[in-house]
mmCIF file of C-alpha atoms in Angstrom:
data_model
loop_
_atom_site.group_PDB
_atom_site.id
_atom_site.type_symbol
_atom_site.label_atom_id
_atom_site.label_comp_id
_atom_site.label_asym_id
_atom_site.label_seq_id
_atom_site.Cartn_x
_atom_site.Cartn_y
_atom_site.Cartn_z
ATOM 1 C CA SER A 1 102.270 96.127 96.543
ATOM 2 C CA ALA A 2 105.835 95.028 95.913
ATOM 3 C CA VAL A 3 108.396 96.055 93.341
ATOM 4 C CA ILE A 4 110.802 93.353 92.246
ATOM 5 C CA SER A 5 114.078 93.945 90.454
ATOM 6 C CA GLN A 6 115.841 91.111 88.707
ATOM 7 C CA LYS A 7 119.370 91.100 87.387
ATOM 8 C CA PRO A 8 120.500 90.433 84.771
ATOM 9 C CA SER A 9 117.558 90.981 82.463
ATOM 10 C CA ARG A 10 119.158 88.709 79.915
ATOM 11 C CA ASP A 11 122.351 86.783 79.348
ATOM 12 C CA ILE A 12 123.978 84.456 76.876
ATOM 13 C CA CYS A 13 126.085 81.757 78.520
ATOM 14 C CA GLN A 14 128.321 78.961 77.360
ATOM 15 C CA ARG A 15 127.270 75.421 78.086
ATOM 16 C CA GLY A 16 128.880 73.996 81.201
ATOM 17 C CA THR A 17 129.031 77.357 82.964
ATOM 18 C CA SER A 18 126.651 78.765 85.568
ATOM 19 C CA LEU A 19 124.485 81.848 85.827
ATOM 20 C CA THR A 20 123.400 83.503 89.043
ATOM 21 C CA ILE A 21 120.230 85.563 88.953
ATOM 22 C CA GLN A 22 119.523 88.173 91.605
ATOM 23 C CA CYS A 23 116.111 89.176 92.875
ATOM 24 C CA GLN A 24 115.629 92.273 95.037
ATOM 25 C CA VAL A 25 112.294 93.214 96.614
ATOM 26 C CA ASP A 26 111.442 96.657 97.950
ATOM 27 C CA SER A 27 109.830 95.259 101.084
ATOM 28 C CA GLN A 28 110.493 92.450 103.522
ATOM 29 C CA VAL A 29 108.838 89.174 102.589
ATOM 30 C CA THR A 30 108.874 85.775 104.186
ATOM 31 C CA MET A 31 108.804 83.693 101.044
ATOM 32 C CA MET A 32 110.213 84.206 97.584
ATOM 33 C CA PHE A 33 109.378 81.968 94.660
ATOM 34 C CA TRP A 34 111.424 81.084 91.617
ATOM 35 C CA TYR A 35 109.760 80.091 88.335
ATOM 36 C CA ARG A 36 111.000 78.896 84.984
ATOM 37 C CA GLN A 37 109.258 79.665 81.700
ATOM 38 C CA GLN A 38 110.534 77.620 78.809
ATOM 39 C CA PRO A 39 110.095 79.015 75.290
ATOM 40 C CA GLY A 40 106.420 79.230 74.368
ATOM 41 C CA GLN A 41 105.380 77.580 77.618
ATOM 42 C CA SER A 42 103.711 78.553 80.850
ATOM 43 C CA LEU A 43 105.413 79.145 84.187
ATOM 44 C CA THR A 44 106.659 76.252 86.292
ATOM 45 C CA LEU A 45 107.570 76.694 89.942
ATOM 46 C CA ILE A 46 111.158 75.703 90.683
ATOM 47 C CA ALA A 47 111.362 76.308 94.411
ATOM 48 C CA THR A 48 110.238 78.334 97.381
ATOM 49 C CA ALA A 49 112.918 80.229 99.293
ATOM 50 C CA ASN A 50 112.520 81.022 102.969
ATOM 51 C CA GLN A 51 114.900 83.316 104.752
ATOM 52 C CA GLY A 52 117.069 81.358 107.146
ATOM 53 C CA SER A 53 116.231 77.886 105.883
ATOM 54 C CA GLU A 54 116.838 75.612 102.946
ATOM 55 C CA ALA A 55 114.753 76.208 99.855
ATOM 56 C CA THR A 56 111.959 73.781 99.095
ATOM 57 C CA TYR A 57 112.147 72.357 95.585
ATOM 58 C CA GLU A 58 109.305 71.174 93.406
ATOM 59 C CA SER A 59 109.305 67.783 91.778
ATOM 60 C CA GLY A 60 111.820 67.612 88.961
ATOM 61 C CA PHE A 61 114.084 70.346 90.333
ATOM 62 C CA VAL A 62 117.130 69.654 92.499
ATOM 63 C CA ILE A 63 119.386 71.796 94.630
ATOM 64 C CA ASP A 64 122.574 70.788 92.813
ATOM 65 C CA LYS A 65 121.217 72.175 89.561
ATOM 66 C CA PHE A 66 119.357 75.190 90.985
ATOM 67 C CA PRO A 67 121.025 76.305 94.229
ATOM 68 C CA ILE A 68 119.202 79.161 95.913
ATOM 69 C CA SER A 69 120.363 81.629 98.513
ATOM 70 C CA ARG A 70 118.149 83.747 100.732
ATOM 71 C CA PRO A 71 120.428 85.828 102.942
ATOM 72 C CA ASN A 72 117.779 88.314 104.100
ATOM 73 C CA LEU A 73 114.114 89.225 103.788
ATOM 74 C CA THR A 74 114.515 91.339 100.656
ATOM 75 C CA PHE A 75 116.961 89.389 98.509
ATOM 76 C CA SER A 76 117.441 86.011 96.880
ATOM 77 C CA THR A 77 119.612 84.454 94.201
ATOM 78 C CA LEU A 78 118.993 81.517 91.909
ATOM 79 C CA THR A 79 121.946 79.841 90.250
ATOM 80 C CA VAL A 80 121.449 77.664 87.202
ATOM 81 C CA SER A 81 124.433 75.331 87.160
ATOM 82 C CA ASN A 82 126.198 73.285 84.509
ATOM 83 C CA LEU A 83 124.235 74.954 81.772
ATOM 84 C CA SER A 84 122.951 73.108 78.744
ATOM 85 C CA PRO A 85 120.845 74.426 75.835
ATOM 86 C CA GLU A 86 117.770 72.921 77.530
ATOM 87 C CA ASP A 87 118.178 75.509 80.295
ATOM 88 C CA SER A 88 117.428 78.307 77.864
ATOM 89 C CA SER A 89 114.376 79.864 79.462
ATOM 90 C CA ILE A 90 113.066 82.886 81.262
ATOM 91 C CA TYR A 91 113.552 82.718 85.017
ATOM 92 C CA LEU A 92 111.267 84.793 87.213
ATOM 93 C CA CYS A 93 111.109 85.513 90.890
ATOM 94 C CA SER A 94 107.880 86.237 92.690
ATOM 95 C CA VAL A 95 106.607 87.272 96.087
ATOM 96 C CA ARG A 96 103.178 86.996 97.614
ATOM 97 C CA GLY A 97 101.172 89.944 98.822
ATOM 98 C CA ASN A 98 98.023 89.772 100.868
ATOM 99 C CA THR A 99 95.853 88.731 97.951
ATOM 100 C CA GLU A 100 98.055 88.728 94.885
ATOM 101 C CA ALA A 101 101.458 87.690 93.651
ATOM 102 C CA PHE A 102 104.057 90.042 92.240
ATOM 103 C CA PHE A 103 106.604 89.040 89.643
ATOM 104 C CA GLY A 104 109.885 90.366 88.446
ATOM 105 C CA GLN A 105 110.431 91.131 84.781
ATOM 106 C CA GLY A 106 112.347 87.924 84.350
ATOM 107 C CA THR A 107 115.834 86.926 83.253
ATOM 108 C CA ARG A 108 116.073 85.602 79.737
ATOM 109 C CA LEU A 109 118.844 83.000 79.577
ATOM 110 C CA THR A 110 120.215 81.665 76.324
ATOM 111 C CA VAL A 111 122.713 78.823 76.474
ATOM 112 C CA VAL A 112 124.976 78.353 73.480
ATOM 113 C CA ASP B 1 95.833 70.066 92.463
ATOM 114 C CA ALA B 2 92.661 71.518 91.009
ATOM 115 C CA LYS B 3 93.050 72.197 87.292
ATOM 116 C CA THR B 4 91.722 74.832 84.951
ATOM 117 C CA THR B 5 90.940 74.606 81.249
ATOM 118 C CA GLN B 6 91.122 77.613 78.954
ATOM 119 C CA PRO B 7 91.003 78.057 75.187
ATOM 120 C CA ASN B 8 94.474 78.326 73.696
ATOM 121 C CA SER B 9 93.737 81.584 71.926
ATOM 122 C CA MET B 10 91.095 84.207 71.339
ATOM 123 C CA GLU B 11 90.796 87.247 69.150
ATOM 124 C CA SER B 12 89.033 90.506 69.689
ATOM 125 C CA ASN B 13 88.699 93.882 68.073
ATOM 126 C CA GLU B 14 89.799 97.036 69.767
ATOM 127 C CA GLU B 15 87.170 98.751 71.927
ATOM 128 C CA GLU B 16 84.943 95.672 71.954
ATOM 129 C CA PRO B 17 84.234 93.568 75.043
ATOM 130 C CA VAL B 18 86.136 90.340 75.542
ATOM 131 C CA HIS B 19 84.905 87.336 77.477
ATOM 132 C CA LEU B 20 87.653 84.897 78.444
ATOM 133 C CA PRO B 21 86.271 81.585 79.747
ATOM 134 C CA CYS B 22 87.782 79.200 82.259
ATOM 135 C CA ASN B 23 86.547 75.790 83.351
ATOM 136 C CA HIS B 24 87.468 74.443 86.772
ATOM 137 C CA SER B 25 85.123 71.560 87.422
ATOM 138 C CA THR B 26 87.236 70.121 90.262
ATOM 139 C CA ILE B 27 87.368 73.349 92.248
ATOM 140 C CA SER B 28 87.149 72.895 96.002
ATOM 141 C CA GLY B 29 84.974 74.950 98.275
ATOM 142 C CA THR B 30 87.818 77.097 99.539
ATOM 143 C CA ASP B 31 89.650 77.678 96.245
ATOM 144 C CA TYR B 32 89.804 81.251 95.078
ATOM 145 C CA ILE B 33 89.750 81.911 91.337
ATOM 146 C CA HIS B 34 92.606 84.164 90.319
ATOM 147 C CA TRP B 35 93.363 85.732 86.972
ATOM 148 C CA TYR B 36 96.784 86.932 85.913
ATOM 149 C CA ARG B 37 98.015 88.162 82.594
ATOM 150 C CA GLN B 38 101.434 88.235 81.014
ATOM 151 C CA LEU B 39 102.164 90.971 78.554
ATOM 152 C CA PRO B 40 104.919 90.298 76.002
ATOM 153 C CA SER B 41 108.383 90.281 77.601
ATOM 154 C CA GLN B 42 106.943 90.948 81.062
ATOM 155 C CA GLY B 43 106.337 88.973 84.207
ATOM 156 C CA PRO B 44 102.751 88.043 85.020
ATOM 157 C CA GLU B 45 100.570 90.659 86.660
ATOM 158 C CA TYR B 46 97.498 90.246 88.812
ATOM 159 C CA VAL B 47 94.161 91.046 87.222
ATOM 160 C CA ILE B 48 91.390 90.014 89.574
ATOM 161 C CA HIS B 49 90.230 87.266 91.900
ATOM 162 C CA GLY B 50 87.020 86.020 93.474
ATOM 163 C CA LEU B 51 85.472 83.245 95.504
ATOM 164 C CA THR B 52 81.735 83.083 94.826
ATOM 165 C CA SER B 53 80.375 86.483 93.914
ATOM 166 C CA ASN B 54 81.056 88.425 90.758
ATOM 167 C CA VAL B 55 83.857 90.950 91.171
ATOM 168 C CA ASN B 56 84.737 94.208 89.476
ATOM 169 C CA ASN B 57 87.876 96.299 89.536
ATOM 170 C CA ARG B 58 89.447 98.942 87.367
ATOM 171 C CA MET B 59 90.972 96.357 85.053
ATOM 172 C CA ALA B 60 88.209 93.810 84.541
ATOM 173 C CA SER B 61 85.180 91.972 85.831
ATOM 174 C CA LEU B 62 85.018 88.378 86.966
ATOM 175 C CA ALA B 63 81.795 86.441 86.543
ATOM 176 C CA ILE B 64 81.643 83.195 88.524
ATOM 177 C CA ALA B 65 79.095 80.508 87.765
ATOM 178 C CA GLU B 66 76.709 79.604 90.521
ATOM 179 C CA ASP B 67 78.207 76.107 90.838
ATOM 180 C CA ARG B 68 81.723 77.639 90.665
ATOM 181 C CA LYS B 69 82.778 75.165 88.018
ATOM 182 C CA SER B 70 83.489 77.898 85.531
ATOM 183 C CA SER B 71 84.256 81.591 85.410
ATOM 184 C CA THR B 72 84.642 84.320 82.832
ATOM 185 C CA LEU B 73 87.036 87.234 82.807
ATOM 186 C CA ILE B 74 85.470 90.229 81.123
ATOM 187 C CA LEU B 75 87.436 93.072 79.606
ATOM 188 C CA HIS B 76 84.804 95.693 78.914
ATOM 189 C CA ARG B 77 86.637 97.535 76.142
ATOM 190 C CA ALA B 78 89.722 95.810 74.816
ATOM 191 C CA THR B 79 92.700 97.927 73.900
ATOM 192 C CA LEU B 80 95.863 96.969 72.050
ATOM 193 C CA ARG B 81 97.646 96.997 75.411
ATOM 194 C CA ASP B 82 95.395 94.160 76.592
ATOM 195 C CA ALA B 83 97.054 91.742 74.170
ATOM 196 C CA ALA B 84 98.570 89.170 76.507
ATOM 197 C CA VAL B 85 98.356 85.615 77.767
ATOM 198 C CA TYR B 86 95.628 85.372 80.415
ATOM 199 C CA TYR B 87 95.932 82.739 83.087
ATOM 200 C CA CYS B 88 93.066 81.432 85.185
ATOM 201 C CA ILE B 89 94.492 79.942 88.378
ATOM 202 C CA LEU B 90 92.978 78.289 91.390
ATOM 203 C CA ARG B 91 94.853 79.185 94.536
ATOM 204 C CA ASP B 92 96.434 75.867 95.206
ATOM 205 C CA SER B 93 97.211 73.766 98.201
ATOM 206 C CA TRP B 94 100.177 74.293 100.445
ATOM 207 C CA THR B 95 103.602 73.478 99.111
ATOM 208 C CA GLN B 96 105.904 71.267 101.098
ATOM 209 C CA GLY B 97 107.272 74.442 102.591
ATOM 210 C CA GLY B 98 103.874 75.326 103.948
ATOM 211 C CA SER B 99 103.052 78.215 101.655
ATOM 212 C CA GLU B 100 100.552 78.560 98.879
ATOM 213 C CA LYS B 101 101.821 78.277 95.345
ATOM 214 C CA LEU B 102 100.333 79.434 92.072
ATOM 215 C CA VAL B 103 100.033 76.675 89.488
ATOM 216 C CA PHE B 104 99.963 78.158 86.012
ATOM 217 C CA GLY B 105 98.146 76.397 83.180
ATOM 218 C CA LYS B 106 98.724 77.179 79.529
ATOM 219 C CA GLY B 107 96.472 80.249 79.530
ATOM 220 C CA THR B 108 94.667 81.982 76.692
ATOM 221 C CA LYS B 109 96.591 84.135 74.277
ATOM 222 C CA LEU B 110 94.454 87.152 73.496
ATOM 223 C CA THR B 111 95.046 88.996 70.253
ATOM 224 C CA VAL B 112 93.472 92.440 69.909
ATOM 225 C CA ASN B 113 92.993 93.697 66.388
ATOM 226 C CA PRO B 114 93.061 97.435 65.673
#
């Protein structure tokens, strides 16, 4: 199993600013995944982060808006840049175990 | 990507069994059927998965149709803590990065009445 800690758990940000979300895992993992969950919606994969290489983004998500760092095998950050009210969502990180995925508690972002 | 179809919502009474259906008519031969649930204000958590045979664990049972085009998650005795959104997911194809991704549908919101 894996335990994932996300920080912050929630934040309220002004439009035009950025928020960086941290994800810490209690074991070394090759891949980390970042998801977005818009209000009342399901989860959508933003990108896959490999240690030592550029993140791979899903269709509709770009690096300029969602830069990701992956400095080591237990840590990753997701930055949501140039915030607008449409970015108000829950952002979750996830890692894959042998047969199941583990998720952090999420970061609830409100843009005002 | 293979898709799943689930009812938007279901209701149950506490301590009664709950059968949550999922249709996946375009499932491929190597797709595993996974179930996750998301409790309020939590990240999703794994419930159960299977390939062809019915599966049981401490949380639930998974009944898979013989043609694999549908499955049913069974909670044997629902409790108030089982109120959540339940997602039926087929383990998808490789992402561009070469790793599997989980594609979440809309899921079924389960309400458990006391």
